[in-house]
Short mmCIF file of C-alpha atoms in Angstrom, two decimals:
data_model
loop_
_atom_site.label_atom_id
_atom_site.label_comp_id
_atom_site.label_asym_id
_atom_site.label_seq_id
_atom_site.Cartn_x
_atom_site.Cartn_y
_atom_site.Cartn_z
CA MET A 1 64.49 -132.62 -68.12
CA LYS A 2 61.27 -131.07 -69.31
CA ARG A 3 59.10 -133.40 -71.34
CA ARG A 4 58.09 -132.05 -74.73
CA VAL A 5 54.49 -132.09 -75.86
CA PHE A 6 53.61 -131.89 -79.55
CA LEU A 7 50.26 -130.35 -80.29
CA GLY A 8 48.94 -128.75 -83.45
CA ALA A 9 47.06 -125.48 -83.24
CA MET A 10 44.25 -127.19 -85.15
CA ALA A 11 44.57 -130.74 -83.79
CA ALA A 12 41.63 -133.07 -84.28
CA MET A 13 40.72 -132.86 -80.59
CA PRO A 14 41.78 -130.64 -77.68
CA LEU A 15 44.46 -132.23 -75.48
CA VAL A 16 46.26 -131.13 -72.36
CA PHE A 17 49.26 -132.56 -70.53
CA ALA A 18 48.68 -132.81 -66.80
CA GLY A 19 50.04 -134.91 -63.97
CA GLY A 20 52.51 -136.78 -66.21
CA ALA A 21 49.90 -138.21 -68.61
CA TRP A 22 47.82 -137.21 -71.60
CA THR A 23 44.27 -136.26 -70.72
CA SER A 24 41.39 -135.30 -72.97
CA ARG A 25 38.54 -132.88 -72.66
CA ALA A 26 36.58 -135.24 -74.90
CA ARG A 27 35.97 -138.95 -74.53
CA SER A 28 39.05 -141.23 -74.38
CA VAL A 29 38.68 -144.99 -74.81
CA ARG A 30 41.32 -147.55 -73.84
CA TRP A 31 41.57 -150.13 -76.63
CA LEU A 32 42.44 -152.87 -74.13
CA ASP A 33 39.06 -152.40 -72.43
CA LEU A 34 37.29 -153.26 -75.69
CA LEU A 35 38.93 -156.70 -75.94
CA ASP A 36 37.80 -159.96 -74.41
CA GLU A 37 39.89 -161.47 -71.61
CA ARG A 38 41.84 -163.85 -73.85
CA ARG A 39 42.90 -161.14 -76.31
CA ARG A 40 43.63 -158.74 -73.46
CA ARG A 41 46.13 -161.20 -71.97
CA GLN A 42 47.78 -161.70 -75.36
CA VAL A 43 48.30 -157.95 -75.74
CA LEU A 44 49.70 -157.54 -72.24
CA VAL A 45 52.33 -160.24 -72.79
CA GLY A 46 53.20 -158.78 -76.18
CA ARG A 47 51.95 -161.69 -78.33
CA PRO A 48 48.57 -160.86 -79.92
CA GLU A 49 47.30 -163.83 -81.95
CA PHE A 50 44.44 -161.97 -83.64
CA ASP A 51 44.13 -159.35 -86.41
CA VAL A 52 45.28 -156.22 -84.59
CA ALA A 53 44.65 -153.92 -87.56
CA ALA A 54 41.05 -155.08 -87.95
CA SER A 55 40.47 -154.68 -84.21
CA LEU A 56 41.86 -151.13 -84.19
CA ARG A 57 39.84 -150.21 -87.27
CA GLN A 58 36.62 -151.55 -85.77
CA ALA A 59 37.29 -149.66 -82.53
CA LEU A 60 38.01 -146.39 -84.36
CA GLU A 61 34.82 -146.75 -86.39
CA SER A 62 32.82 -147.10 -83.17
CA LEU A 63 34.21 -143.98 -81.48
CA PRO A 64 32.07 -140.89 -81.07
CA ASP A 65 33.22 -137.74 -82.83
CA ASN A 66 36.39 -136.15 -81.41
CA ALA A 67 37.24 -139.19 -79.28
CA THR A 68 40.64 -140.84 -78.78
CA LEU A 69 41.49 -144.52 -78.93
CA ASP A 70 44.40 -145.16 -76.56
CA ALA A 71 46.34 -148.18 -77.85
CA ARG A 72 49.58 -147.63 -75.93
CA ASP A 73 49.22 -151.11 -74.42
CA LEU A 74 50.46 -152.44 -77.75
CA THR A 75 54.21 -152.92 -77.29
CA GLY A 76 57.03 -154.83 -78.94
CA VAL A 77 56.73 -155.90 -82.58
CA VAL A 78 53.17 -155.78 -83.93
CA ASP A 79 52.40 -157.26 -87.35
CA LEU A 80 49.52 -155.51 -89.11
CA ALA A 81 47.56 -157.54 -91.63
CA SER A 82 45.96 -154.42 -93.14
CA ASP A 83 45.61 -150.66 -92.77
CA PRO A 84 44.30 -149.95 -89.22
CA PHE A 85 42.48 -146.73 -90.20
CA PRO A 86 38.87 -146.65 -91.47
CA GLN A 87 38.64 -144.76 -94.78
CA ALA A 88 34.95 -144.14 -95.52
CA GLN A 89 34.30 -141.74 -92.65
CA ARG A 90 33.75 -138.01 -92.04
CA ARG A 91 34.42 -137.84 -88.29
CA ALA A 92 37.34 -136.51 -86.32
CA PHE A 93 39.18 -139.02 -84.14
CA ALA A 94 42.64 -139.74 -82.74
CA LEU A 95 44.69 -142.91 -82.37
CA ARG A 96 47.40 -142.94 -79.71
CA THR A 97 50.20 -145.51 -79.87
CA GLY A 98 53.27 -146.02 -77.71
CA GLU A 99 56.58 -147.91 -77.83
CA ALA A 100 55.65 -150.42 -80.51
CA THR A 101 57.14 -151.37 -83.87
CA PHE A 102 54.38 -151.72 -86.44
CA ARG A 103 55.31 -153.96 -89.35
CA PHE A 104 53.21 -154.05 -92.50
CA ASP A 105 53.53 -155.56 -95.99
CA PHE A 106 53.69 -152.31 -97.93
CA ASN A 107 53.65 -154.20 -101.22
CA GLN A 108 49.91 -154.48 -100.52
CA GLY A 109 49.37 -150.76 -99.95
CA SER A 110 50.02 -147.93 -97.51
CA ILE A 111 48.86 -146.96 -94.05
CA ALA A 112 46.54 -144.07 -94.94
CA LEU A 113 45.47 -141.25 -92.62
CA PRO A 114 41.87 -140.22 -93.38
CA SER A 115 40.52 -136.68 -93.04
CA ARG A 116 40.45 -135.11 -89.58
CA ALA A 117 42.31 -138.09 -88.12
CA THR A 118 45.26 -137.64 -85.77
CA TRP A 119 47.89 -140.30 -85.12
CA GLN A 120 49.74 -139.52 -81.90
CA GLY A 121 52.90 -141.55 -81.50
CA GLU A 122 55.06 -141.95 -78.43
CA ARG A 123 58.21 -143.74 -79.67
CA THR A 124 56.25 -145.49 -82.41
CA ARG A 125 58.18 -147.17 -85.22
CA ILE A 126 56.88 -148.20 -88.66
CA GLU A 127 58.76 -150.57 -90.96
CA PRO A 128 58.12 -153.08 -93.78
CA ALA A 129 57.32 -156.69 -92.94
CA ARG A 130 59.24 -157.80 -96.05
CA PRO A 131 61.33 -156.14 -98.78
CA ILE A 132 59.40 -153.57 -100.80
CA GLU A 133 59.09 -154.20 -104.52
CA ARG A 134 56.49 -151.48 -104.96
CA VAL A 135 53.79 -149.82 -102.91
CA LEU A 136 50.39 -150.71 -104.32
CA THR A 137 48.61 -147.38 -104.61
CA ASP A 138 47.03 -145.41 -107.42
CA ALA A 139 48.36 -142.19 -105.85
CA SER A 140 51.18 -142.13 -108.40
CA PRO A 141 53.92 -141.19 -107.95
CA ALA A 142 53.57 -140.54 -104.22
CA GLY A 143 53.47 -144.09 -102.90
CA GLY A 144 54.55 -144.07 -99.27
CA LEU A 145 54.69 -146.26 -96.19
CA VAL A 146 52.42 -143.75 -94.47
CA THR A 147 50.22 -141.55 -96.67
CA THR A 148 47.20 -139.32 -96.47
CA ALA A 149 44.00 -140.95 -97.68
CA ILE A 150 42.50 -140.59 -101.17
CA ALA A 151 38.80 -140.78 -102.11
CA PRO A 152 38.21 -141.98 -105.71
CA GLY A 153 35.16 -141.72 -107.91
CA LEU A 154 33.52 -140.71 -111.18
CA CYS A 155 31.63 -137.49 -111.85
CA SER A 156 29.76 -135.57 -114.54
CA GLY A 157 29.14 -131.85 -115.00
CA ARG A 158 28.42 -129.06 -117.47
CA ALA A 159 30.82 -126.42 -118.75
CA GLY A 160 30.56 -123.24 -116.67
CA SER A 161 28.95 -125.01 -113.70
CA ASP A 162 30.53 -125.14 -110.24
CA THR A 163 28.76 -128.42 -109.39
CA ILE A 164 29.62 -132.00 -110.25
CA GLU A 165 27.31 -134.98 -109.88
CA LEU A 166 28.85 -138.17 -108.48
CA SER A 167 28.14 -141.44 -110.26
CA HIS A 168 27.34 -143.34 -107.05
CA PRO A 169 26.17 -142.26 -103.56
CA VAL A 170 28.94 -144.27 -101.85
CA GLU A 171 31.50 -141.93 -103.41
CA ALA A 172 30.25 -139.09 -101.19
CA GLN A 173 30.90 -140.87 -97.89
CA SER A 174 34.43 -139.49 -97.44
CA LEU A 175 33.97 -136.13 -99.17
CA MET A 176 33.72 -132.92 -97.16
CA PRO A 177 34.25 -129.17 -97.60
CA GLY A 178 37.88 -128.09 -97.76
CA MET A 179 39.10 -131.14 -99.66
CA ARG A 180 41.28 -130.64 -102.71
CA VAL A 181 39.89 -132.51 -105.71
CA ALA A 182 41.46 -133.40 -109.06
CA ILE A 183 39.19 -134.22 -112.02
CA PHE A 184 41.14 -136.03 -114.72
CA GLY A 185 41.44 -134.78 -118.29
CA LEU A 186 40.26 -131.17 -118.00
CA ARG A 187 43.32 -128.88 -117.79
CA GLU A 188 45.04 -127.64 -120.96
CA THR A 189 48.85 -127.93 -120.99
CA PRO A 190 50.30 -126.15 -124.04
CA SER A 191 53.82 -126.68 -122.67
CA LEU A 192 53.43 -130.40 -123.48
CA ALA A 193 51.75 -129.98 -126.89
CA THR A 194 52.68 -132.15 -129.86
CA SER A 195 51.03 -133.12 -133.15
CA LEU A 196 49.81 -136.10 -135.19
CA ALA A 197 52.28 -137.84 -137.49
CA SER A 198 49.55 -138.98 -139.91
CA SER A 199 45.79 -138.75 -140.40
CA ILE A 200 43.50 -140.93 -138.27
CA GLY A 201 39.85 -141.95 -138.46
CA PRO A 202 37.26 -142.17 -135.66
CA GLN A 203 37.99 -145.90 -135.14
CA THR A 204 41.81 -145.68 -135.10
CA GLN A 205 43.21 -147.39 -131.99
CA GLU A 206 46.91 -146.64 -132.40
CA PHE A 207 48.74 -143.66 -133.84
CA ALA A 208 52.15 -141.97 -133.85
CA PHE A 209 53.21 -138.52 -132.69
CA ALA A 210 55.20 -136.14 -134.85
CA GLY A 211 58.46 -135.56 -133.01
CA ASN A 212 59.97 -136.99 -129.85
CA VAL A 213 57.64 -137.18 -126.83
CA ASP A 214 59.89 -139.27 -124.56
CA SER A 215 60.50 -136.48 -122.04
CA THR A 216 57.09 -134.78 -122.25
CA ILE A 217 54.46 -137.54 -122.12
CA GLY A 218 56.51 -140.69 -122.75
CA ALA A 219 55.46 -143.86 -120.89
CA SER A 220 52.29 -142.15 -119.59
CA GLN A 221 48.61 -142.93 -119.48
CA VAL A 222 47.24 -139.61 -120.59
CA TYR A 223 44.16 -137.77 -121.85
CA LEU A 224 44.80 -135.90 -125.13
CA ARG A 225 42.66 -133.27 -126.84
CA ILE A 226 42.70 -133.47 -130.62
CA GLY A 227 40.29 -130.84 -131.96
CA GLU A 228 37.12 -131.29 -129.89
CA GLU A 229 37.75 -134.96 -129.11
CA ILE A 230 39.35 -136.30 -125.93
CA VAL A 231 41.37 -139.50 -126.35
CA LEU A 232 42.64 -141.67 -123.49
CA GLY A 233 45.59 -143.97 -124.05
CA THR A 234 49.07 -145.07 -123.06
CA VAL A 235 52.22 -143.68 -124.64
CA ALA A 236 54.89 -146.19 -125.62
CA GLN A 237 57.83 -145.74 -128.00
CA GLY A 238 56.41 -142.59 -129.56
CA ARG A 239 52.95 -144.01 -130.20
CA LEU A 240 49.62 -143.89 -128.39
CA LEU A 241 47.81 -147.15 -127.69
CA VAL A 242 44.17 -146.17 -127.16
CA SER A 243 42.54 -147.52 -123.99
CA ALA A 244 39.23 -149.37 -123.99
CA ASP A 245 36.55 -146.76 -124.77
CA GLY A 246 39.40 -144.25 -125.05
CA ARG A 247 38.14 -142.64 -128.26
CA GLY A 248 35.57 -139.96 -127.50
CA ALA A 249 36.39 -140.04 -123.79
CA LEU A 250 34.69 -137.92 -121.09
CA GLY A 251 31.54 -137.45 -123.19
CA THR A 252 33.18 -136.22 -126.42
CA GLN A 253 32.70 -137.79 -129.88
CA PRO A 254 35.24 -139.81 -131.91
CA ALA A 255 36.27 -137.94 -135.05
CA SER A 256 38.74 -137.93 -137.94
CA HIS A 257 41.87 -135.80 -137.59
CA ARG A 258 44.40 -134.76 -140.20
CA ALA A 259 48.15 -135.18 -140.12
CA GLY A 260 49.81 -132.33 -138.23
CA ALA A 261 46.75 -131.66 -136.05
CA GLN A 262 47.75 -130.27 -132.67
CA ILE A 263 47.59 -132.64 -129.71
CA VAL A 264 47.30 -131.02 -126.28
CA PRO A 265 47.69 -133.27 -123.21
CA GLN A 266 44.96 -132.72 -120.63
CA LEU A 267 46.04 -132.76 -117.00
CA SER A 268 43.86 -132.77 -113.89
CA PHE A 269 41.55 -129.85 -113.13
CA LEU A 270 42.22 -128.79 -109.52
CA ALA A 271 39.54 -127.31 -107.26
CA SER A 272 38.40 -127.28 -103.64
CA ILE A 273 35.12 -128.72 -102.38
CA THR A 274 32.83 -126.12 -100.80
CA GLY A 275 29.78 -128.29 -100.18
CA VAL A 276 28.40 -131.85 -100.41
CA THR A 277 24.66 -132.55 -100.67
CA GLY A 278 23.80 -136.12 -101.53
CA THR A 279 25.64 -136.85 -104.77
CA ALA A 280 26.00 -133.16 -105.70
CA VAL A 281 29.42 -131.63 -104.92
CA THR A 282 30.00 -127.89 -105.17
CA LEU A 283 33.45 -126.59 -106.14
CA ASP A 284 35.16 -123.23 -105.75
CA ARG A 285 35.82 -123.10 -109.51
CA ARG A 286 33.70 -123.59 -112.62
CA LEU A 287 34.25 -126.48 -114.98
CA PRO A 288 36.04 -125.50 -118.21
CA ARG A 289 34.31 -128.22 -120.24
CA THR A 290 31.34 -130.54 -120.06
CA ILE A 291 32.34 -133.99 -118.77
CA VAL A 292 30.65 -137.38 -118.51
CA ARG A 293 31.89 -139.96 -115.98
CA ALA A 294 35.28 -138.34 -115.54
CA PRO A 295 37.54 -139.96 -112.89
CA PHE A 296 38.31 -137.82 -109.87
CA ARG A 297 40.37 -138.11 -106.70
CA ALA A 298 39.87 -136.09 -103.52
CA GLY A 299 42.58 -135.76 -100.88
CA SER A 300 42.21 -135.66 -97.13
CA VAL A 301 41.73 -132.47 -95.17
CA GLY A 302 43.11 -131.83 -91.69
CA SER A 303 45.06 -135.08 -91.19
CA ARG A 304 47.69 -135.05 -88.42
CA LEU A 305 50.82 -137.03 -87.53
CA VAL A 306 52.21 -135.79 -84.22
CA GLY A 307 54.62 -136.96 -81.55
CA ARG A 308 57.62 -139.29 -81.82
CA PHE A 309 57.77 -141.55 -84.88
CA GLU A 310 60.40 -143.45 -86.81
CA ILE A 311 59.40 -144.47 -90.33
CA ASP A 312 62.07 -146.74 -91.80
CA GLY A 313 61.72 -148.09 -95.33
CA SER A 314 64.63 -150.53 -94.81
CA TYR A 315 65.96 -149.82 -98.31
CA GLN A 316 69.59 -150.97 -98.54
CA GLY A 317 70.33 -150.37 -102.22
CA GLY A 318 69.84 -152.37 -105.39
CA GLU A 319 66.57 -152.71 -107.27
CA ALA A 320 63.36 -151.76 -105.50
CA GLY A 321 60.04 -150.09 -106.10
CA ALA A 322 59.83 -146.32 -106.04
CA PHE A 323 58.49 -145.60 -102.56
CA SER A 324 58.65 -142.85 -99.95
CA CYS A 325 58.55 -142.94 -96.16
CA LEU A 326 55.81 -140.32 -95.82
CA ALA A 327 53.70 -139.15 -98.75
CA SER A 328 50.74 -136.84 -99.18
CA THR A 329 48.66 -136.57 -102.36
CA LEU A 330 46.09 -133.79 -102.85
CA SER A 331 45.95 -133.18 -99.09
CA GLN A 332 44.81 -129.89 -97.61
CA ASP A 333 46.23 -128.66 -94.29
CA PHE A 334 48.21 -131.82 -93.51
CA MET A 335 50.20 -131.32 -90.29
CA VAL A 336 53.29 -133.22 -89.17
CA GLU A 337 55.10 -132.18 -86.03
CA GLY A 338 57.18 -133.57 -83.20
CA GLU A 339 60.27 -135.73 -83.46
CA ILE A 340 59.62 -137.43 -86.79
CA ALA A 341 62.52 -139.40 -88.30
CA LEU A 342 62.33 -140.75 -91.88
CA SER A 343 64.93 -143.12 -93.29
CA ARG A 344 65.89 -145.55 -96.04
CA ALA A 345 63.39 -145.17 -98.89
CA SER A 346 64.22 -145.57 -102.58
CA HIS A 347 62.26 -142.53 -103.81
CA GLY A 348 61.46 -139.87 -101.22
CA GLY A 349 61.63 -138.99 -97.56
CA PHE A 350 58.60 -136.70 -97.52
CA MET A 351 56.79 -136.53 -100.88
CA GLY A 352 54.16 -133.81 -101.21
CA PHE A 353 52.25 -134.39 -104.46
CA GLY A 354 49.60 -131.83 -105.36
CA CYS A 355 49.13 -130.94 -101.67
CA SER A 356 48.40 -127.48 -100.29
CA GLY A 357 48.60 -125.73 -96.94
CA GLY A 358 50.75 -128.41 -95.34
CA GLN A 359 52.78 -127.76 -92.19
CA ILE A 360 55.48 -130.43 -92.20
CA ALA A 361 58.15 -130.42 -89.46
CA LEU A 362 60.65 -133.29 -89.46
CA ALA A 363 63.57 -134.00 -87.15
CA SER A 364 65.68 -135.95 -89.67
CA VAL A 365 65.61 -137.56 -93.11
CA THR A 366 68.32 -140.16 -93.77
CA ALA A 367 69.54 -142.34 -96.68
CA ILE A 368 66.87 -141.46 -99.24
CA GLY A 369 67.11 -142.29 -102.93
CA ARG A 370 69.70 -143.89 -105.16
CA PRO A 371 72.59 -141.42 -105.56
CA GLU A 372 74.42 -143.70 -107.98
CA LYS A 373 71.42 -143.39 -110.31
CA GLN A 374 70.83 -139.70 -109.50
CA PHE A 375 67.38 -140.58 -108.22
CA GLY A 376 65.33 -139.58 -105.20
CA GLY A 377 64.75 -136.57 -102.98
CA SER A 378 64.81 -136.21 -99.19
CA ILE A 379 62.11 -133.51 -99.42
CA TRP A 380 60.07 -133.47 -102.62
CA LEU A 381 57.25 -131.02 -103.42
CA TYR A 382 55.88 -132.00 -106.77
CA GLY A 383 53.03 -131.57 -109.25
CA SER A 384 51.03 -128.45 -108.27
CA ALA A 385 52.02 -128.54 -104.59
CA SER A 386 51.44 -125.01 -103.27
CA ASP A 387 51.63 -122.93 -100.11
CA ASN A 388 53.29 -125.65 -98.04
CA ARG A 389 55.72 -125.03 -95.17
CA VAL A 390 58.32 -127.76 -94.71
CA SER A 391 61.22 -127.87 -92.25
CA ALA A 392 63.77 -130.44 -91.12
CA GLY A 393 66.69 -130.38 -88.72
CA ILE A 394 68.99 -132.53 -90.87
CA LEU A 395 68.99 -134.33 -94.23
CA SER A 396 71.84 -136.82 -94.56
CA ASP A 397 73.29 -139.48 -96.88
CA GLY A 398 70.88 -139.04 -99.79
CA ASN A 399 70.71 -138.02 -103.44
CA GLY A 400 68.82 -134.72 -103.66
CA GLY A 401 68.11 -132.58 -100.64
CA ILE A 402 65.09 -130.51 -101.71
CA PHE A 403 63.19 -130.81 -104.99
CA ILE A 404 60.42 -128.36 -105.89
CA ASP A 405 59.27 -129.67 -109.22
CA ASP A 406 56.56 -129.15 -111.83
CA LYS A 407 57.04 -132.59 -113.36
CA SER A 408 59.46 -135.40 -114.00
CA TYR A 409 59.68 -137.29 -117.28
CA GLY A 410 56.27 -138.41 -118.49
CA VAL A 411 52.93 -137.62 -116.88
CA SER A 412 51.67 -139.36 -113.75
CA LEU A 413 48.42 -141.28 -113.48
CA TYR A 414 46.96 -138.38 -111.45
CA ALA A 415 48.18 -135.84 -114.04
CA LEU A 416 48.77 -133.22 -111.34
CA GLU A 417 51.88 -131.99 -113.15
CA GLY A 418 52.16 -128.22 -112.95
CA PRO A 419 54.07 -125.49 -111.13
CA SER A 420 54.65 -125.95 -107.40
CA ASP A 421 54.45 -122.33 -106.27
CA ASP A 422 54.85 -120.32 -103.06
CA ASN A 423 56.29 -123.07 -100.87
CA LYS A 424 58.77 -122.41 -98.06
CA VAL A 425 61.42 -124.96 -97.06
CA ASN A 426 63.84 -124.49 -94.17
CA ILE A 427 66.60 -127.05 -93.49
CA GLY A 428 69.23 -126.89 -90.79
CA GLN A 429 71.86 -129.12 -92.45
CA ILE A 430 72.20 -131.13 -95.64
CA LEU A 431 75.06 -133.61 -95.24
CA ARG A 432 76.51 -136.08 -97.73
CA HIS A 433 74.10 -135.48 -100.60
CA ARG A 434 74.86 -135.39 -104.31
CA VAL A 435 72.99 -132.09 -104.83
CA ALA A 436 71.45 -129.67 -102.36
CA GLY A 437 68.30 -129.40 -104.46
CA GLN A 438 66.40 -128.17 -107.48
CA ILE A 439 63.56 -125.82 -108.41
CA SER A 440 62.03 -126.59 -111.80
CA GLY A 441 59.15 -124.87 -113.58
CA SER A 442 57.89 -123.30 -110.33
CA SER A 443 57.82 -119.79 -108.87
CA GLY A 444 57.65 -117.85 -105.62
CA ASN A 445 59.41 -120.51 -103.53
CA VAL A 446 61.83 -119.81 -100.68
CA VAL A 447 64.50 -122.33 -99.70
CA ALA A 448 66.81 -121.68 -96.72
CA ILE A 449 69.64 -124.07 -95.78
CA GLY A 450 72.06 -123.54 -92.91
CA LEU A 451 74.82 -125.90 -94.17
CA ALA A 452 74.94 -127.80 -97.46
CA GLN A 453 77.61 -130.48 -97.93
CA VAL A 454 77.31 -131.91 -101.45
CA SER A 455 79.50 -133.90 -103.84
CA ASP A 456 78.22 -132.44 -107.12
CA THR A 457 75.90 -129.49 -107.76
CA ALA A 458 75.00 -126.75 -105.30
CA PHE A 459 71.50 -125.99 -106.55
CA ILE A 460 69.70 -126.43 -109.88
CA VAL A 461 67.16 -123.86 -111.08
CA ASP A 462 65.60 -124.44 -114.52
CA ARG A 463 62.56 -123.79 -116.69
CA GLY A 464 61.83 -127.46 -117.32
CA VAL A 465 62.89 -127.22 -120.96
CA GLY A 466 64.13 -130.82 -120.93
CA GLN A 467 60.64 -132.02 -119.96
CA SER A 468 58.43 -129.67 -121.98
CA SER A 469 57.88 -128.57 -125.55
CA GLN A 470 58.34 -124.97 -124.43
CA ALA A 471 59.95 -123.25 -121.45
CA VAL A 472 57.97 -123.10 -118.20
CA ARG A 473 57.88 -120.02 -116.01
CA THR A 474 60.41 -120.15 -113.15
CA ASP A 475 60.86 -116.86 -111.32
CA ARG A 476 60.63 -115.04 -107.96
CA ASN A 477 62.44 -117.92 -106.19
CA ILE A 478 64.90 -117.34 -103.34
CA VAL A 479 67.63 -119.83 -102.44
CA GLU A 480 69.81 -119.12 -99.40
CA ILE A 481 72.66 -121.34 -98.20
CA GLY A 482 74.57 -120.21 -95.13
CA LYS A 483 77.61 -122.41 -95.79
CA LEU A 484 78.31 -124.54 -98.87
CA THR A 485 81.02 -127.21 -99.17
CA GLY A 486 82.00 -129.74 -101.84
CA ALA A 487 80.00 -128.37 -104.77
CA ASN A 488 81.66 -128.03 -108.15
CA ARG A 489 79.00 -125.90 -109.84
CA VAL A 490 75.71 -124.03 -109.63
CA PHE A 491 73.54 -125.13 -112.53
CA GLY A 492 70.44 -123.80 -114.28
CA ASP A 493 68.84 -121.86 -117.10
CA ALA A 494 66.76 -119.68 -114.77
CA LEU A 495 69.42 -118.47 -112.35
CA GLY A 496 68.91 -114.91 -113.60
CA GLU A 497 65.37 -114.92 -112.19
CA THR A 498 66.43 -116.46 -108.87
CA GLU A 499 67.81 -114.60 -105.88
CA MET A 500 70.80 -116.62 -104.69
CA ARG A 501 72.04 -115.79 -101.21
CA GLY A 502 75.02 -117.22 -99.39
CA SER A 503 78.32 -118.80 -100.34
CA PHE A 504 77.83 -119.67 -104.04
CA ARG A 505 81.52 -119.02 -104.76
CA ILE A 506 82.19 -121.72 -107.32
CA GLU A 507 84.62 -121.45 -110.25
CA GLN A 508 82.93 -122.71 -113.40
#
């Protein structure tokens, strides 16, 4: 039997397969050789009594650029006390692991792949060390067991400029050209607009909305523009509770506003980094408004997960945090390939949130979501995710097969909500799902499914009217299903703008 080799066309370092083993044209370092004799013996007998994650992280930080750390001597069950990857770095490196089960307390956070890092697995398994109540991450809502890394910070800039100034030099350590960046509170969203129920003064710290905002911005922390003022607060039961220093946010001035004044939620301004010089960061777009100390997040660029992996969230039903097996927020050119199996998460199998240019190839996605609560998606592209290519051999025993979504109820902390356009998803089989999938408020997407076996709806296509104050554009989408069984309807308010191919022969 021929052994398969999984290499990306743009992998972090050039690899070849020769003589039955991986070899490298660059420097390769065996992790075992970096340990003292006592720790080396512990690893070889499968019982390390030291902090493996800290040791791996220290070793990766010491590698030269484009080098590989070979940690295949780690076998059996390995408990990680923390994330093994260094985050504040701008170098390319690879970590190679073998037949080991890595256990981690994902209630404390995720394992995060930084930019230009490659994780090469050879029968590597990842699972929780204890039941997951929630994944501690600010990358809402894409909390995953394995994620791509996020660089946070604060920035200032002038309207019409393509340059932002970071508030602290340390914030530039992980930034590099090609990264996708979201600056909070700068993007107008008329589709979520509402108005004031009564007049407010410049010191008002709580006010009500006119009309129902439960499905548009309910239960959200959100920036709002009222006239020329930006207000930051949290929505609860139809009212806004203003955050500390939330009046006159982002460099604006607190002001009085009359009853009925329009309120326009402000989502994240998306751009790509073209240059970093000290604390000055150049973007490929100009700022629409002057900002002072605005929060930003930058996603990784060029991260890789390749080889043979099993990522098992161990979710068995009941109450749990909303978590995914594999998640990517704001990433650019994230690549996943090989024999990657995702299973048992309460929220998503692969969750792509605001990512672009991803090449995601999965072998299988199993038992994702909570079908009894109509919650969760095996493949979920969400919140301004664009130009991604996702494939999987089989999706089984889940709630929704494929979701391509502009937003769900409320607005996320990252406020990336917006159309997820021009993505392509190709799935061999969808078995034992409630619905095959949904496209909402997004355009130019292509979904191809060989076989869809569902218990409820074939495919939902809508304009997001249940989540917006006005319809959202949803057109130029193509949905093709080779064979469909079990569905009792095709549902949507934008089916007329969608090309449906295949066996959608359902009596309604």
